[in-house]
Amino acid sequence: MPNSLYAAQAELLQVLGHPVRIRVLEVLQGGPIQVRELLAALELEIELPELSQHLAVLLGCGVVVVNRRGATAVYEVVGGDVAELLAVARRVSAVRLLGA
């Protein structure tokens, strides 16, 4: 496997390694959503500028896409692989937290 692929994998895991980004991706699994609706659905104490920064990181990594409808930004997850990766991470984390 070329080093560039390892580097790309490491970058993806770093991007996914933030609790807010994980929550954003969980919400986006429900389908495309406008940014203000996304902010409300997160149920986190963050403001729009912080959410925008996290979305920019996810966009830069190619994990989400944005469609603009006038002044409205609608975000969605790219493909189903991200959901599968998050599900595996959740299972592994749950086992670790439960000490099993």
C-alpha positions as semicolon CSV with decimal commas, in nm:
position;residue;x (nm);y (nm);z (nm)
1;M;0,000;0,000;0,000
2;P;0,151;0,336;-0,099
3;N;0,242;0,580;0,177
4;S;0,000;0,835;0,031
5;L;-0,291;0,601;0,104
6;Y;-0,176;0,563;0,465
7;A;-0,151;0,940;0,491
8;A;-0,502;0,983;0,349
9;Q;-0,640;0,728;0,596
10;A;-0,467;0,903;0,885
11;E;-0,609;1,238;0,771
12;L;-0,960;1,094;0,754
13;L;-0,933;0,947;1,102
14;Q;-0,802;1,277;1,237
15;V;-1,097;1,459;1,082
16;L;-1,337;1,209;1,235
17;G;-1,157;1,233;1,569
18;H;-1,361;1,525;1,703
19;P;-1,686;1,473;1,900
20;V;-1,869;1,759;1,725
21;R;-1,781;1,622;1,381
22;I;-1,898;1,276;1,480
23;R;-2,230;1,421;1,598
24;V;-2,263;1,623;1,275
25;L;-2,215;1,307;1,071
26;E;-2,467;1,119;1,285
27;V;-2,730;1,387;1,221
28;L;-2,646;1,401;0,849
29;Q;-2,713;1,028;0,820
30;G;-3,080;1,123;0,833
31;G;-3,046;1,295;0,497
32;P;-2,964;1,640;0,361
33;I;-3,028;1,923;0,603
34;Q;-3,001;2,301;0,604
35;V;-2,722;2,438;0,817
36;R;-2,948;2,614;1,069
37;E;-3,159;2,300;1,110
38;L;-2,839;2,102;1,153
39;L;-2,725;2,337;1,429
40;A;-3,052;2,283;1,617
41;A;-3,050;1,905;1,561
42;L;-2,700;1,868;1,706
43;E;-2,828;1,952;2,054
44;L;-2,482;2,083;2,143
45;E;-2,380;2,415;2,290
46;I;-2,206;2,552;1,982
47;E;-2,267;2,858;1,769
48;L;-2,297;2,880;1,392
49;P;-1,935;2,997;1,335
50;E;-1,798;2,690;1,519
51;L;-2,030;2,459;1,326
52;S;-1,917;2,623;1,002
53;Q;-1,554;2,550;1,089
54;H;-1,631;2,183;1,152
55;L;-1,830;2,159;0,829
56;A;-1,539;2,315;0,640
57;V;-1,307;2,045;0,774
58;L;-1,553;1,771;0,675
59;L;-1,593;1,929;0,331
60;G;-1,217;1,951;0,286
61;C;-1,182;1,582;0,357
62;G;-1,460;1,495;0,113
63;V;-1,685;1,337;0,376
64;V;-1,973;1,579;0,319
65;V;-2,093;1,794;0,031
66;V;-2,286;2,118;0,031
67;N;-2,554;2,226;-0,211
68;R;-2,643;2,591;-0,216
69;R;-3,001;2,695;-0,273
70;G;-2,979;3,070;-0,289
71;A;-2,848;3,184;0,048
72;T;-2,925;2,847;0,206
73;A;-2,657;2,580;0,247
74;V;-2,775;2,218;0,256
75;Y;-2,524;1,956;0,375
76;E;-2,521;1,582;0,324
77;V;-2,288;1,287;0,379
78;V;-2,109;1,142;0,078
79;G;-2,194;0,773;0,038
80;G;-2,275;0,512;0,301
81;D;-1,923;0,419;0,400
82;V;-1,903;0,696;0,661
83;A;-2,211;0,559;0,839
84;E;-2,055;0,213;0,843
85;L;-1,726;0,350;0,977
86;L;-1,909;0,539;1,254
87;A;-2,111;0,229;1,346
88;V;-1,791;0,026;1,384
89;A;-1,631;0,302;1,591
90;R;-1,939;0,314;1,813
91;R;-1,928;-0,064;1,872
92;V;-1,557;-0,065;1,948
93;S;-1,594;0,235;2,181
94;A;-1,892;0,080;2,362
95;V;-1,697;-0,239;2,430
96;R;-1,403;-0,034;2,559
97;L;-1,626;0,178;2,783
98;L;-1,802;-0,128;2,922
99;G;-1,466;-0,290;2,995
100;A;-1,551;-0,608;2,807
